[in-house]
Tab-separated table of C-alpha atoms in Angstrom:
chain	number	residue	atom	x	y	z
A	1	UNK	CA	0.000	0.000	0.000
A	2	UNK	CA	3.209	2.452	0.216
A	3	UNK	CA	4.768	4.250	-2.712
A	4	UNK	CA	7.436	2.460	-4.090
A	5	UNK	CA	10.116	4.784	-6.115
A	6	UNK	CA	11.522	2.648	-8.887
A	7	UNK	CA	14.503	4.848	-9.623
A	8	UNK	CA	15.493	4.464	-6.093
A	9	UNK	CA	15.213	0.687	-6.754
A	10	UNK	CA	17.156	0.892	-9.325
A	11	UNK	CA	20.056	2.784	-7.850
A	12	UNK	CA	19.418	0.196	-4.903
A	13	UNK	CA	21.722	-2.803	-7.489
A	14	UNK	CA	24.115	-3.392	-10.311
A	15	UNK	CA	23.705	-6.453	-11.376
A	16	UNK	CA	23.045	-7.318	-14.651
A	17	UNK	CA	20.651	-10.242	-15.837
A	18	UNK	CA	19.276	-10.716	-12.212
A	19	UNK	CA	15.649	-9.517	-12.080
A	20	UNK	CA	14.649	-8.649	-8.718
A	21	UNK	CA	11.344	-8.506	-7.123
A	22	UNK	CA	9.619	-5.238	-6.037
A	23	UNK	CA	5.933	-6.058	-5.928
A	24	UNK	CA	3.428	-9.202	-6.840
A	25	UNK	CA	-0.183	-8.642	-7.295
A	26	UNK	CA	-2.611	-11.743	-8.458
A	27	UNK	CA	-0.415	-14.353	-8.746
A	28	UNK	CA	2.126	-11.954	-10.530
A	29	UNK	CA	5.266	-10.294	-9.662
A	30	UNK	CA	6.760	-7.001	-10.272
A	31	UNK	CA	10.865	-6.894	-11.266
A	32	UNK	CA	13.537	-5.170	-11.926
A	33	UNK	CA	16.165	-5.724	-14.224
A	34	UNK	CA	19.493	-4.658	-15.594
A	35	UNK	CA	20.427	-6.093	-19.013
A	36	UNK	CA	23.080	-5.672	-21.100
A	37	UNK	CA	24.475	-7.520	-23.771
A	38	UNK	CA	22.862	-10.450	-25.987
A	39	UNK	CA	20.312	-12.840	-23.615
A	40	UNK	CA	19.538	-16.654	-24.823
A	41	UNK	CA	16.647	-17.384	-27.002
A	42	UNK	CA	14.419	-18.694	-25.006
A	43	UNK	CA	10.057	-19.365	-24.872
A	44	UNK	CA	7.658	-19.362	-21.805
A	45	UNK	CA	5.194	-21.919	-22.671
A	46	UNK	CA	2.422	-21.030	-20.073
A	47	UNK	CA	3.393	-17.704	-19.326
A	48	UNK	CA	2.726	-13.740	-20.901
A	49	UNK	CA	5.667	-11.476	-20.203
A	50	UNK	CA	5.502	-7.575	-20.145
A	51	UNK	CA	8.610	-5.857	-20.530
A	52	UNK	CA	8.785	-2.112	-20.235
A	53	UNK	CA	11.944	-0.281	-20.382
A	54	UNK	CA	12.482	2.941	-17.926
A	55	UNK	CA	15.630	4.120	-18.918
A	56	UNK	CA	17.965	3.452	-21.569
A	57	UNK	CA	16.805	1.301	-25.161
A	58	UNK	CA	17.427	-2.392	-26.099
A	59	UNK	CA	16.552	-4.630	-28.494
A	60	UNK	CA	13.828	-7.490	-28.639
A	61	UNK	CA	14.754	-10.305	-31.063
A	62	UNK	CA	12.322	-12.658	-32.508
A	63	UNK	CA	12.867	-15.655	-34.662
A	64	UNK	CA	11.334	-13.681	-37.687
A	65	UNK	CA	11.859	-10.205	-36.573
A	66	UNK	CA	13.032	-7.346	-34.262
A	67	UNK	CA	11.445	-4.650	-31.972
A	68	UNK	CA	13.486	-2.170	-30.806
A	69	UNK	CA	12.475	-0.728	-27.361
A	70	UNK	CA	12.986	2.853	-26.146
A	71	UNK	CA	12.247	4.458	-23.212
A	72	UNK	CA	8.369	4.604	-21.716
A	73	UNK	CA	7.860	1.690	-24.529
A	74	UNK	CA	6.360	-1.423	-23.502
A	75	UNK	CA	6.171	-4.633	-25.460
A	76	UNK	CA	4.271	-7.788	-24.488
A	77	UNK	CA	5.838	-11.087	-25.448
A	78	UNK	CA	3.053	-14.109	-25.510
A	79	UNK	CA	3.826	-17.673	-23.988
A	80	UNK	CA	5.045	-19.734	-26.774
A	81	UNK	CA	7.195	-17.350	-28.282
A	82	UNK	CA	10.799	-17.516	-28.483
A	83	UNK	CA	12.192	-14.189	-27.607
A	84	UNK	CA	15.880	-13.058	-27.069
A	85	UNK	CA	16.484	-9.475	-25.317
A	86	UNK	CA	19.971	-7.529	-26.932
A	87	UNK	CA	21.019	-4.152	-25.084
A	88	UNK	CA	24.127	-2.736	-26.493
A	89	UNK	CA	24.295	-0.732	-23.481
A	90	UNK	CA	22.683	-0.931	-20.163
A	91	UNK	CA	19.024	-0.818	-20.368
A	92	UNK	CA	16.897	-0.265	-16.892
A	93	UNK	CA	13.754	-2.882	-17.386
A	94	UNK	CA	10.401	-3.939	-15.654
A	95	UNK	CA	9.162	-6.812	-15.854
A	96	UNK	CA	5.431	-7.871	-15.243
A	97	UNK	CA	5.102	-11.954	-15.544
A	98	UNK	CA	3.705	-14.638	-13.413
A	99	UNK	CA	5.534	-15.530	-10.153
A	100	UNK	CA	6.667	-18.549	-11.601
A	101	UNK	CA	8.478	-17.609	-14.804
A	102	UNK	CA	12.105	-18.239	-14.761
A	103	UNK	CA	13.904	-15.604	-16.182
A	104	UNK	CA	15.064	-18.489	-19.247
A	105	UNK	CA	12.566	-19.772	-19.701
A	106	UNK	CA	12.346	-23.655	-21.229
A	107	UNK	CA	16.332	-23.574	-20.876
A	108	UNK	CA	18.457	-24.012	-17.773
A	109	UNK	CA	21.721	-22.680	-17.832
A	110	UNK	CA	24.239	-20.243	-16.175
A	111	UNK	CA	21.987	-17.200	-16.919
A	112	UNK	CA	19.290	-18.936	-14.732
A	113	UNK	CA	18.273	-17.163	-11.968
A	114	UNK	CA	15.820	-19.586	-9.850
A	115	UNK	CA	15.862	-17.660	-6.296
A	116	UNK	CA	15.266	-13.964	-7.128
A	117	UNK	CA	15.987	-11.636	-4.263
A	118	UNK	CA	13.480	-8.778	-3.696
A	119	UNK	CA	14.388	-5.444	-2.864
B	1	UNK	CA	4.754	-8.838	-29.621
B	2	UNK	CA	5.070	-5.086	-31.269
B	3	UNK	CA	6.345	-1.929	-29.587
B	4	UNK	CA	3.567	0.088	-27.762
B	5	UNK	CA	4.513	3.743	-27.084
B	6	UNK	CA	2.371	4.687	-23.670
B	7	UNK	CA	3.032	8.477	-24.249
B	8	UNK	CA	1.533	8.114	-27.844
B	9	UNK	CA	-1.511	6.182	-26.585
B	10	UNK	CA	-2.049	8.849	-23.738
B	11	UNK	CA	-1.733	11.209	-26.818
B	12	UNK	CA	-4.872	9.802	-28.600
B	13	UNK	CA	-7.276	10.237	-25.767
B	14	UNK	CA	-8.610	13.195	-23.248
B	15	UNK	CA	-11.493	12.060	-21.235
B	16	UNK	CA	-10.683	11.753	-17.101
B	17	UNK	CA	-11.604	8.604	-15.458
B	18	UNK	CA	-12.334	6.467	-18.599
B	19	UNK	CA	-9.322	3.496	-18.302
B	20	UNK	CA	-8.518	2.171	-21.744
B	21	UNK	CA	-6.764	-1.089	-22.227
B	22	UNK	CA	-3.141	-1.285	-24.286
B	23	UNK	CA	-2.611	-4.901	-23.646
B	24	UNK	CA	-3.538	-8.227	-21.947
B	25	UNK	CA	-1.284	-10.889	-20.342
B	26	UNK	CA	-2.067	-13.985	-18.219
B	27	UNK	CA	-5.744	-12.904	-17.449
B	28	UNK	CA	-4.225	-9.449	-16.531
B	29	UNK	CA	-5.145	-5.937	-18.368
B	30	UNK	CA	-2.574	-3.233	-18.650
B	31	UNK	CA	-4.781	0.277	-18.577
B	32	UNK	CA	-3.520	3.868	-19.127
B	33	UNK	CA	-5.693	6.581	-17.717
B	34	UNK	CA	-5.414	10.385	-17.169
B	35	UNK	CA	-7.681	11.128	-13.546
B	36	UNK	CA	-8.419	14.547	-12.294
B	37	UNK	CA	-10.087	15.665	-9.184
B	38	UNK	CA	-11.552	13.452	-6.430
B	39	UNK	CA	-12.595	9.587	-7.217
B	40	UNK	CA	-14.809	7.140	-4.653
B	41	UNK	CA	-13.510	5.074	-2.076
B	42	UNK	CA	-14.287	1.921	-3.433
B	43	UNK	CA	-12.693	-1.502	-3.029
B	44	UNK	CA	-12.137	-4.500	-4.855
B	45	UNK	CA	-12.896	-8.012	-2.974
B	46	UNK	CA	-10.842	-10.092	-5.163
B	47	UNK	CA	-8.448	-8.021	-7.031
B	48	UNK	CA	-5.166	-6.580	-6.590
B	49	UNK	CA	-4.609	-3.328	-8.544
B	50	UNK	CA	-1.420	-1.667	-9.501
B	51	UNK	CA	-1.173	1.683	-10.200
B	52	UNK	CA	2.010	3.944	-11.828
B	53	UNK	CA	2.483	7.422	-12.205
B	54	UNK	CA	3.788	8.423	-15.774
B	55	UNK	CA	2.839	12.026	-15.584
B	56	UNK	CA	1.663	13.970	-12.761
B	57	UNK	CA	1.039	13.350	-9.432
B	58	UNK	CA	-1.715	12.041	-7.449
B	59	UNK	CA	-2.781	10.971	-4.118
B	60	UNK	CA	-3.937	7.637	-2.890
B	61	UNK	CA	-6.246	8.159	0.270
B	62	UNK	CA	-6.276	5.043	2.101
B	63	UNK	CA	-9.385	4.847	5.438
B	64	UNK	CA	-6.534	5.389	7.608
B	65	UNK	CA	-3.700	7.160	5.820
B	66	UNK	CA	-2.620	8.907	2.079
B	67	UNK	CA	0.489	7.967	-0.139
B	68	UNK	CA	1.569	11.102	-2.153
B	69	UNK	CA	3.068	9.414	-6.088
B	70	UNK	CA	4.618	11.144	-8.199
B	71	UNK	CA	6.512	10.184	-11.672
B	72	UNK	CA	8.255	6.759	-11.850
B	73	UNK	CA	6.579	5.850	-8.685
B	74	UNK	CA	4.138	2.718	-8.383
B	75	UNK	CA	1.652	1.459	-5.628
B	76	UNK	CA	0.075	-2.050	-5.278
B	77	UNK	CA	-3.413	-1.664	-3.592
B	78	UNK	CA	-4.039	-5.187	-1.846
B	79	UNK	CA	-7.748	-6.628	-2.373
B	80	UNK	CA	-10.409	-5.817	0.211
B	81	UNK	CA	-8.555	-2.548	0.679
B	82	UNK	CA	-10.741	0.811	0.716
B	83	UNK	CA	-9.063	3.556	-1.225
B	84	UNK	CA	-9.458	6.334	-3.521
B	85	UNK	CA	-7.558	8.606	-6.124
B	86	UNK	CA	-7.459	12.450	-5.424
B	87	UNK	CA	-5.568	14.313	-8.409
B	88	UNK	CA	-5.423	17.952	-7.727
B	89	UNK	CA	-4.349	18.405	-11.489
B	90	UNK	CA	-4.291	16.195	-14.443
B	91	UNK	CA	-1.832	12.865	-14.037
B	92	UNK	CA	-1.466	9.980	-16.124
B	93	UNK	CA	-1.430	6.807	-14.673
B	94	UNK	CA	-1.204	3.085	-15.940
B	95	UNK	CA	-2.966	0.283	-14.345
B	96	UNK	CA	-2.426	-3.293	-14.080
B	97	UNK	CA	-5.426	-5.297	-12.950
B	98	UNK	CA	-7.195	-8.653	-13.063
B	99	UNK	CA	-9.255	-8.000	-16.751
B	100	UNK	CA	-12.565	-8.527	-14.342
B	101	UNK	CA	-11.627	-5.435	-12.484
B	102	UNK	CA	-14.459	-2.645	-12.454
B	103	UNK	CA	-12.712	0.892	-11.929
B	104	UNK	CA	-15.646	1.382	-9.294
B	105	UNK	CA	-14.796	-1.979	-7.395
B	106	UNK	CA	-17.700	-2.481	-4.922
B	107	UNK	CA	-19.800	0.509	-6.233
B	108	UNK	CA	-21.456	0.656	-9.114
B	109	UNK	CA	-22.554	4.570	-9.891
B	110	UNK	CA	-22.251	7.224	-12.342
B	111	UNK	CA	-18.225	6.705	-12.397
B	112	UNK	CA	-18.439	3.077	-13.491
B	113	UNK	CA	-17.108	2.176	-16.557
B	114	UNK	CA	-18.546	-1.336	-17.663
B	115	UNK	CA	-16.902	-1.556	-21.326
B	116	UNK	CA	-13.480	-0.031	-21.656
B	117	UNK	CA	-12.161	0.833	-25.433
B	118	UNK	CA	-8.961	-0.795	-26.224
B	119	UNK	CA	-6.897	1.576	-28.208
């Protein structure tokens, strides 16, 4: 029920690839994330995913395509779809998803993150 | 899976206190909406409801206390929790809700809004 700055979250880490968890609401969490570089293709098969980028731009790759993301731009990615995130330089994300997404989705490897700390 | 600008869709509307929806994910709606002035204190029984500033300020007036949010700052409104959005001058705000949430909650008067517009 309090305000909850999400700059000052930000400045709060400086990780990068390690969403963490400000909020959940309905079965769904809030996070924050610092990306950059090239991510892992990768597909939620049960599981919508809102990205929304806050400061900074980064890329979206599909297997057909590419969205590029700018500041106060949102893009929804539906379950199924295999998605890979590129920022050339760091890009300040939320993410809206279910509280069980894993940030990789249908792969396990050393970009996992399975115990997300919240801030 | 495309780009949605939110400051172009706030562009492309003007009315106060008439949500419209930009996106859907996991049973969840994502809402933008420009308030001014004094809402109800209303609740919702089975919904939580997310709300972030993204121009403007507001307050949230809680029974018991009020959260002042301004830009960049988000607040998660539990379910069964009586509140109620006072916005001295115009702010623009994005929701995240259950898509069965009615902007009234338990009321249903001459601020309801049964069928949002997508846009």
């Amino acid at each position: 029920m309090d305000r909850i700055n999400l700059f000052e979250k930000f400045e709060s880490f400086n990780e990068h690839g390690s969403p963490k968890i400000i909020g959940e609401l309905n079965g769904q969490q809030v996070k924050l994330a610092k990306f950059k570089g090239e991510f892992v293709f990768h597909k939620h098969d049960n599981e919508d995913e809102l990205f929304m980028v806050l400061k900074g731009k980064f890329k979206m790759e599909y297997r057909d395509k590419t969205v590029e993301l700018n500041e106060g731009e949102i893009v929804i990615v539906p379950r199924g779809v295999e998605h890979k995130p590129v920022a050339e330089e760091e890009v300040w994300v939320m993410l809206f998803e279910p509280a069980s997404t894993l940030n990789t989705g249908n792969l396990v490897n050393e970009k996992t993150k399975k115990q997300l700390e919240s801030i």
